[in-house]
Amino acid sequence: MPGPTPSHPADPAGDPVALQGLIDLVTYHDERSLYTVLKIVPEKGYEAPMGGELFGPTRVTAVGKTADPAEGTRVRLWGTWGRHPTHGSQFEFERLELLLPTDRKGLVRYLSSKAFAGIGEVTAGRIVDALGAEQALERIAEDPEALEGIPGLRSEVAQALRQALAQQMEMHRAVTYLLGLGLGPLQARKVLERFGADTEQVVRADPYRLSDVNGIGFATADRMARAAGIGELDPRRLKAGLLFSLQEAADQGHTCLALQALAEDTRERLHLPPQQNLHDVVADLVASKRMQVEHAVLGLESPLDPGAYAYLPWLFHSERQLAVNLQRKLRESAEPLATAAQLATAEAASGLELDPDQRSAVLTLLAAPLALLTGGPGVGKTTIVRLLVTLAQNAGAKVELASPTGRAAKRLAEATGKSASTVHRLLGYAPQGAGFGRDGEQPLEADLVIIDEISMLDVVLAHHLLQAIGPGTRLILVGDPDQLPSVTAGNVLADLLRSQLVPTARLTRIFRQSAQSLIVQNAHRILAGEPLEFPEKGDLNSDFYFFPCTDAAATRDLLVDVVTRRLAQTFDVDWTEEVQVIAPMYKGECGVDSLNDQLREAQGIGGREVEMGARRWRTGDRVIHTRNDYERDVFNGDMGRIVLISTDGFVTVRFPEQDVVYSGSQLSDLQPAFAITVHRSQGGEFPVVVIPLSTQHWMMLRRNLLYTAITRAKKLLILIGSTQALDMALTGTDDRVRTSLLAERLAQAPGPKENGPTDG
């Protein structure tokens, strides 16, 4: 492939230029962010500019994002020359094109690279000499007999080489095609992972298939499709628009949408006339099983009735099977695990004095095959759970405890004195694509399962949980319905309460010790939409304070001062260990990103640093792990501190139970944690919580968000910001009710009684 006219990169305007050459060394590559540092040997005509402190004549540094860089690969980079403050001059590329090598030296290095197992330099040289440099690669890929008779090349190695090379050449063509469409390297990689060797064929036939790929929005696919000549009313465009509307609804927490609402949303999104009929397009999607429609539960005769509800297939399956297994559980009978006398004995042994509602709650929960325990802060949910465990174990029952997140599971274990796990671990989740080990075929081996913080439980995980609850295993679900719902689709706790079919113990009385807390009192005022109560000026015995400040930047500066100086002076608080800042959003002066930068600098700890893409890590940083990693025993929500960064970029994080080492792409599992979002804080408690309130975050200022944030504080809660933002949060009810048919499915007459868990 001929290259472009060589262009020396000395344009002061910084316009993109080309650098073409050989990847001599992959210095760094992150598999998730694709951030890469390469050493490039430029080809003739592409040498780096000389003079002063610029580049050497034989090898230059190139930085940017690319997928699967291989040493020995010939590439063309498009970008600009720049200078890093530490590492010096470098070529900063925006796009990388893969080129096949054309000379003997490049071919030998390419064929003997890690991409082709069993081929060393000597054998690679024999192959090139036998086939000729100009046609070697094409002959290997297209002629099954081309490699016969080459000394030292075993037949099985030759066959593997042909297959690998054909795959590599197909990938080269597909990447070049995708980059030519305007996709970035990370997007191109995801498309290749989704469609494999058929990528170019699939995308050419229907560019809207790009929107099936996570990270590529409908707008991008639509722009490319329209540029390719696909018309406004092309069925491919209409189908993609409908599916994207459903996916966006799922991203907002809905499991389904009414067909009429879906059609209206899609018409608006695609700028179609209001009278545009989408009936046939919906029918095609249903026929091809790319969309599911529910009508029978609602008593409708036709699945295409405007009042029917459309689902993405996996959400339809999860909601339907969750309802089936909940109904199965509700039909079971169960003998009480404790009597009133046994409860009284356990109560006395624990030094407790329950009120009648609490006693009734314990006995109700231990007498049902499936039950709910709900209530807000200060009503004694933790006390009840502890008693439930004690009484069940006294009855000889095997008890399992779990929560949706690792942090919540640790709180549950501390509260009960019994080990607890994440729901994923309880169900034996295998991270390498094997799914859940516990299901309808291999249910959990337990007599009683208690799941805490179920407001965080989405419909998919709830489905897998109920599927693994076998006959005779009791299930108690514990949660606060006023907290934020799950980040992903579903509103399981609210749906179960709405159905009014699951035995429920609601705790409402605030006990004396908790009633003295303004944190608890104000939490309940938030739910009632009432003004908050604050202590008198100068009162240092309260646990709830408000520092008014109108301007967002001033609020940020005041927060940093309060956290890093005033708390230590007034309350003897070590902010680096005991204080957690919780903000509604990432962006803005009072957002998580800005506050993390400010608080890290205020901490004043120096030491070695390491960069990964645009993110910088420093010794002393407080960090949070953001996904469940069962191999290294560290989980979503675990918080720690960076204690060591080695000379080769390995980062050691000290968590309460262990030290964990991160390198390369593993650093993508970490986020700074001096400040975190409200959603990220769910399931956790912190001694001191500080919350900024700014009208910049108006779209997130809702009662349930503020309620969730302040109930994370155990000892002290401080609000800092504008009274207007506080009023917005107190009056901002969440009118975005999540759409689901779980309650309606539960109310539907059940089918015949099953012998065991149903696995759809």
XYZ file of C-alpha atoms in Angstrom, residues 252-740:
489
model
C -32.471 5.212 33.061
C -33.671 2.232 35.124
C -36.759 1.096 33.190
C -37.180 -2.561 32.354
C -39.760 -1.804 29.646
C -41.727 0.928 27.854
C -45.306 1.074 26.613
C -45.328 0.673 22.836
C -47.094 3.992 22.433
C -44.472 5.805 24.518
C -41.693 3.958 22.682
C -43.073 4.995 19.309
C -43.445 8.635 20.373
C -39.909 8.719 21.767
C -38.500 7.176 18.588
C -40.364 9.555 16.283
C -39.004 12.495 18.238
C -35.466 11.054 18.252
C -35.477 10.421 14.496
C -37.302 13.679 13.661
C -40.169 11.757 12.053
C -43.679 13.137 11.487
C -46.148 12.357 14.314
C -48.258 10.223 11.980
C -45.344 7.949 10.988
C -46.491 4.336 11.534
C -43.922 2.068 13.206
C -46.235 -0.945 13.580
C -44.559 -3.097 10.894
C -41.061 -2.270 12.130
C -41.973 -3.316 15.670
C -43.474 -6.538 14.300
C -40.222 -7.310 12.458
C -38.161 -6.717 15.600
C -40.420 -9.014 17.606
C -40.313 -11.685 14.882
C -36.492 -11.571 14.843
C -36.449 -11.714 18.671
C -34.496 -8.476 18.957
C -37.439 -7.109 20.988
C -39.948 -8.781 23.311
C -43.485 -7.526 23.940
C -45.751 -8.254 26.923
C -49.512 -7.949 26.562
C -51.135 -10.938 28.281
C -50.272 -9.783 31.807
C -52.198 -6.590 31.071
C -55.230 -8.407 29.669
C -54.626 -7.224 26.100
C -55.463 -9.413 23.117
C -52.721 -8.307 20.730
C -48.980 -8.074 21.414
C -48.934 -5.003 19.160
C -51.647 -3.155 21.069
C -50.339 0.392 21.812
C -50.814 -0.378 25.511
C -48.518 -3.409 25.395
C -44.986 -3.061 26.761
C -41.727 -3.533 24.849
C -38.577 -5.010 26.377
C -35.003 -5.697 25.470
C -34.856 -9.521 25.431
C -32.631 -10.066 28.480
C -34.701 -7.719 30.637
C -37.900 -9.483 29.564
C -36.407 -12.835 30.509
C -35.091 -11.572 33.861
C -38.340 -9.900 34.927
C -40.537 -12.805 33.834
C -38.416 -15.495 35.496
C -38.000 -13.403 38.646
C -41.782 -13.231 38.938
C -42.121 -16.989 38.341
C -39.629 -17.831 41.068
C -41.108 -15.310 43.491
C -44.536 -16.871 42.967
C -43.058 -20.320 43.519
C -41.533 -19.142 46.780
C -44.768 -17.524 47.969
C -46.658 -20.788 47.413
C -44.342 -22.738 49.703
C -45.214 -23.434 53.314
C -42.776 -22.953 56.197
C -42.742 -23.890 59.856
C -41.770 -21.020 62.218
C -38.101 -21.046 63.159
C -38.837 -19.468 66.564
C -41.658 -19.102 69.059
C -42.483 -16.054 71.154
C -40.883 -17.765 74.170
C -37.665 -18.479 72.261
C -37.595 -14.860 71.078
C -37.990 -13.649 74.682
C -35.065 -15.852 75.764
C -32.834 -14.551 72.964
C -33.930 -10.996 73.705
C -32.925 -11.313 77.354
C -29.626 -12.994 76.490
C -28.776 -10.105 74.164
C -29.697 -7.438 76.725
C -32.384 -6.087 74.421
C -35.885 -4.827 75.066
C -37.869 -4.915 71.843
C -41.118 -3.077 71.316
C -44.227 -5.013 70.162
C -43.693 -4.084 66.504
C -40.147 -5.423 66.555
C -41.195 -8.665 68.200
C -43.941 -9.078 65.644
C -41.432 -8.391 62.861
C -39.027 -11.095 64.039
C -41.732 -13.741 64.331
C -43.286 -12.795 60.978
C -39.961 -12.954 59.171
C -39.036 -16.335 60.663
C -42.382 -17.895 59.768
C -42.474 -17.114 56.034
C -40.656 -18.721 53.079
C -40.190 -15.232 51.601
C -40.427 -11.934 53.489
C -39.374 -8.285 53.490
C -37.922 -6.150 56.296
C -38.022 -2.410 55.610
C -37.493 0.829 57.477
C -35.439 4.004 57.597
C -32.527 5.007 59.837
C -32.783 4.565 63.592
C -35.648 2.057 63.551
C -33.599 -0.997 64.506
C -33.230 -3.012 61.269
C -29.711 -4.066 62.272
C -30.919 -5.265 65.688
C -33.659 -7.327 64.056
C -31.281 -8.908 61.528
C -28.905 -9.860 64.342
C -31.771 -11.547 66.210
C -32.957 -13.315 63.072
C -29.524 -14.877 62.616
C -29.302 -15.906 66.274
C -32.750 -17.501 66.391
C -32.331 -19.284 63.049
C -29.010 -20.743 64.118
C -30.500 -21.774 67.477
C -33.079 -23.706 65.450
C -30.293 -25.513 63.609
C -30.684 -23.578 60.379
C -27.752 -22.898 58.069
C -27.746 -19.138 57.424
C -26.136 -17.261 54.513
C -25.791 -13.453 54.453
C -25.099 -11.248 51.449
C -25.397 -7.730 50.017
C -25.109 -6.334 46.482
C -21.716 -4.675 47.168
C -18.584 -5.624 49.030
C -18.781 -2.620 51.356
C -22.388 -3.401 52.302
C -21.465 -7.045 52.891
C -18.734 -5.986 55.308
C -21.196 -3.811 57.223
C -23.606 -6.739 57.425
C -20.853 -9.009 58.744
C -19.861 -6.446 61.384
C -23.492 -6.012 62.472
C -24.214 -9.725 62.848
C -20.839 -11.153 63.796
C -21.260 -13.656 60.956
C -19.458 -13.751 57.621
C -21.263 -12.129 54.696
C -20.467 -11.925 50.988
C -21.558 -10.129 47.862
C -24.568 -11.594 46.079
C -22.312 -12.427 43.136
C -19.964 -14.424 45.339
C -22.857 -16.125 47.122
C -24.103 -17.298 43.717
C -20.640 -18.486 42.663
C -20.168 -15.977 39.883
C -17.284 -16.854 37.538
C -15.719 -13.731 35.990
C -14.444 -15.475 32.849
C -17.850 -15.744 31.214
C -19.041 -18.937 32.884
C -21.872 -17.109 34.657
C -23.312 -18.106 38.030
C -22.445 -21.451 39.575
C -25.604 -21.474 41.688
C -28.866 -21.631 39.759
C -31.967 -23.765 39.339
C -29.887 -26.871 38.754
C -27.508 -26.236 41.664
C -29.383 -24.142 44.242
C -27.834 -22.622 47.341
C -27.196 -25.014 50.201
C -28.812 -23.010 52.995
C -31.908 -23.004 55.176
C -32.131 -19.210 55.391
C -30.671 -16.535 53.104
C -30.729 -12.874 54.207
C -29.960 -10.189 51.612
C -29.360 -6.658 52.899
C -29.488 -3.325 51.013
C -31.836 -4.681 48.365
C -32.686 -1.197 47.127
C -29.445 -1.667 45.165
C -30.609 -4.964 43.628
C -31.409 -4.725 39.897
C -33.850 -7.016 38.100
C -31.166 -9.165 36.444
C -29.285 -9.947 39.662
C -32.566 -10.461 41.526
C -33.561 -13.016 38.878
C -30.332 -14.964 39.342
C -30.738 -14.824 43.133
C -34.296 -16.193 43.180
C -33.371 -18.822 40.623
C -30.803 -20.183 43.106
C -33.201 -20.290 46.085
C -34.292 -23.907 46.185
C -37.368 -25.472 47.805
C -37.206 -25.241 51.576
C -34.711 -22.359 51.598
C -36.191 -19.260 53.188
C -35.359 -15.801 51.860
C -35.497 -12.532 53.827
C -34.883 -9.302 51.906
C -33.863 -6.217 53.894
C -33.799 -2.662 52.626
C -34.845 0.955 52.777
C -37.279 1.817 49.957
C -36.530 5.539 50.281
C -32.909 5.169 49.222
C -31.758 5.491 45.625
C -32.749 2.529 43.455
C -30.236 0.333 41.641
C -27.914 1.966 39.118
C -29.061 -0.472 36.438
C -32.557 -1.457 35.274
C -35.233 -2.405 37.773
C -36.755 -1.214 41.023
C -37.162 -4.558 42.745
C -37.805 -3.461 46.325
C -40.411 -0.868 45.296
C -42.102 -3.400 42.997
C -42.318 -6.029 45.738
C -43.877 -3.510 48.108
C -46.246 -2.300 45.396
C -47.465 -5.831 44.788
C -48.570 -6.168 48.455
C -48.108 -9.936 48.082
C -44.857 -10.467 49.996
C -45.134 -10.662 53.813
C -43.555 -7.416 55.028
C -42.353 -6.162 58.392
C -42.161 -2.356 58.371
C -40.270 -0.701 61.211
C -41.284 2.929 61.768
C -40.545 3.817 65.397
C -37.319 5.778 65.936
C -35.690 4.646 69.166
C -34.636 7.020 71.909
C -30.904 7.019 71.224
C -31.403 7.535 67.497
C -34.142 10.117 68.068
C -31.563 12.399 69.688
C -29.602 12.480 66.442
C -30.275 15.302 63.998
C -28.964 13.010 61.256
C -31.834 10.595 61.903
C -34.394 13.351 62.517
C -33.448 15.232 59.362
C -33.460 12.040 57.299
C -37.110 11.581 58.178
C -37.823 15.289 57.579
C -36.405 14.905 54.082
C -38.807 12.062 53.351
C -41.702 14.185 54.628
C -40.600 17.189 52.580
C -40.171 19.253 55.750
C -37.494 21.911 56.446
C -34.350 20.604 58.113
C -33.448 21.457 61.676
C -30.017 22.868 62.510
C -28.318 23.466 65.879
C -28.020 26.877 67.470
C -24.952 28.868 66.503
C -22.007 27.825 68.664
C -23.537 24.446 69.581
C -20.714 21.924 69.261
C -22.705 18.934 70.538
C -24.806 18.369 67.438
C -24.155 15.838 64.686
C -25.624 17.890 61.812
C -24.442 21.305 60.508
C -25.073 23.515 57.497
C -22.572 26.060 56.138
C -24.378 28.386 53.690
C -22.430 29.537 50.632
C -23.921 30.710 47.331
C -21.127 30.609 44.736
C -20.049 27.158 43.491
C -16.322 27.918 43.477
C -16.558 29.485 46.931
C -18.474 26.418 48.139
C -15.663 24.200 46.885
C -13.023 26.295 48.668
C -15.056 26.406 51.886
C -15.544 22.644 51.778
C -11.819 22.047 51.416
C -11.149 24.364 54.354
C -13.808 22.726 56.532
C -12.608 19.225 55.710
C -8.873 19.781 56.001
C -8.672 22.380 58.812
C -11.847 23.199 60.740
C -12.947 19.629 61.499
C -9.583 18.874 63.090
C -9.649 22.083 65.133
C -13.262 21.773 66.329
C -13.927 18.034 66.568
C -10.418 16.533 66.624
C -11.190 14.649 63.388
C -8.447 13.163 61.193
C -9.925 14.032 57.824
C -7.623 11.705 55.881
C -9.073 8.704 57.720
C -12.535 9.610 59.049
C -14.105 12.035 56.554
C -15.835 11.137 53.324
C -16.939 13.821 50.878
C -20.029 12.781 48.891
C -21.187 14.843 45.905
C -24.182 14.482 43.557
C -22.203 14.568 40.284
C -18.702 14.288 38.826
C -18.606 17.615 36.971
C -18.524 21.250 38.096
C -16.568 23.133 40.752
C -18.326 21.095 43.456
C -18.198 17.855 41.524
C -16.307 14.723 42.483
C -13.492 15.264 39.957
C -12.683 18.806 41.078
C -12.948 17.973 44.781
C -10.630 14.984 44.427
C -7.992 17.207 42.821
C -8.354 19.865 45.520
C -8.293 17.438 48.446
C -5.323 15.503 47.133
C -3.280 18.676 46.889
C -4.469 19.733 50.356
C -3.246 16.429 51.758
C 0.256 17.475 50.755
C 1.717 13.995 50.324
C 4.313 13.787 47.566
C 6.286 10.798 46.393
C 6.403 8.869 43.160
C 3.603 9.222 40.604
C 2.367 7.120 37.700
C 0.145 8.155 34.801
C -2.469 6.119 32.973
C -4.011 8.056 30.128
C -5.314 11.314 31.560
C -5.302 10.045 35.160
C -2.415 10.479 37.579
C -1.822 8.398 40.713
C 0.334 9.453 43.649
C 1.571 7.831 46.823
C -0.909 8.637 49.601
C -3.973 8.839 47.327
C -7.219 7.510 48.753
C -8.795 5.243 46.116
C -11.886 3.113 45.574
C -12.036 -0.173 43.665
C -14.862 -0.134 41.105
C -15.620 -3.740 40.151
C -15.815 -7.160 41.772
C -12.477 -8.953 41.324
C -12.928 -12.424 42.778
C -9.461 -13.608 41.799
C -7.748 -10.947 43.904
C -10.479 -10.813 46.559
C -11.179 -7.087 46.169
C -14.648 -5.769 45.420
C -16.662 -2.879 44.057
C -16.718 -0.182 46.737
C -13.607 -1.300 48.649
C -11.592 1.749 49.684
C -7.881 1.940 50.388
C -4.794 4.081 50.060
C -1.815 3.964 47.699
C 1.216 3.099 49.845
C 3.816 2.350 47.164
C 4.527 3.075 43.507
C 7.483 1.121 42.172
C 9.969 2.372 39.609
C 8.319 0.202 36.931
C 4.856 1.661 37.602
C 3.318 -0.990 39.879
C 0.869 0.568 42.349
C 0.284 -1.015 45.767
C -3.007 -0.166 47.474
C -3.471 -0.926 51.168
C -7.026 -2.049 51.908
C -8.147 -2.825 55.483
C -7.652 -6.583 54.977
C -4.763 -6.763 52.493
C -2.398 -5.049 50.080
C -3.262 -5.347 46.374
C -0.870 -4.566 43.517
C -2.157 -2.905 40.325
C -0.377 -2.440 37.027
C -1.251 -1.430 33.482
C -4.920 -1.948 32.681
C -5.661 -2.949 36.301
C -5.368 0.716 37.257
C -8.652 1.218 35.393
C -10.308 -0.562 38.338
C -9.425 2.375 40.601
C -10.908 5.831 41.016
C -9.855 8.643 43.372
C -11.911 8.532 46.569
C -11.316 11.674 48.624
C -14.737 12.472 47.119
C -17.232 9.963 45.680
C -20.714 10.133 44.201
C -23.868 9.354 46.183
C -24.453 6.229 44.087
C -20.901 5.077 44.789
C -21.434 5.615 48.533
C -24.496 3.343 48.742
C -24.116 0.444 51.127
C -21.402 2.213 53.114
C -21.161 4.198 56.341
C -18.516 6.745 57.296
C -17.782 8.476 60.611
C -18.059 11.946 59.056
C -19.751 12.882 55.783
C -19.459 16.284 54.077
C -21.815 17.090 51.183
C -21.560 20.057 48.775
C -24.847 21.502 47.503
C -24.715 23.576 44.336
C -27.382 24.592 41.845
C -24.909 23.408 39.181
C -26.151 19.930 40.109
C -29.827 20.831 39.750
C -30.687 17.757 37.689
C -29.605 15.448 40.538
C -31.030 17.389 43.472
C -33.775 15.048 44.665
C -35.024 13.948 48.075
C -33.952 10.347 47.690
C -30.448 11.410 46.678
C -30.049 13.771 49.656
C -31.616 11.178 51.961
C -29.228 8.477 50.769
C -26.227 10.786 51.156
C -26.896 11.982 54.705
C -27.744 8.487 55.971
C -24.174 7.432 55.102
C -22.946 9.436 58.139
C -22.522 7.643 61.467
C -21.355 10.469 63.760
C -21.294 13.803 61.955
C -22.911 15.282 58.824
C -22.037 18.641 57.292
C -23.825 20.306 54.374
C -21.999 23.107 52.561
C -23.626 25.166 49.819
C -26.542 27.318 48.792
C -29.918 27.380 50.507
C -31.477 27.392 47.039
C -29.791 24.074 46.202
C -30.922 22.649 49.546
C -34.495 23.731 48.845
C -34.288 22.132 45.395
C -33.178 18.856 46.974
C -35.934 18.961 49.623
C -38.711 19.702 47.137
C -37.355 17.649 44.244
C -39.317 14.426 44.215
C -38.176 11.908 41.635
C -40.909 12.057 39.002
C -38.997 9.622 36.807
C -40.884 6.572 38.057
C -39.251 3.417 36.756
C -41.433 1.392 34.413
C -41.743 -2.288 35.272
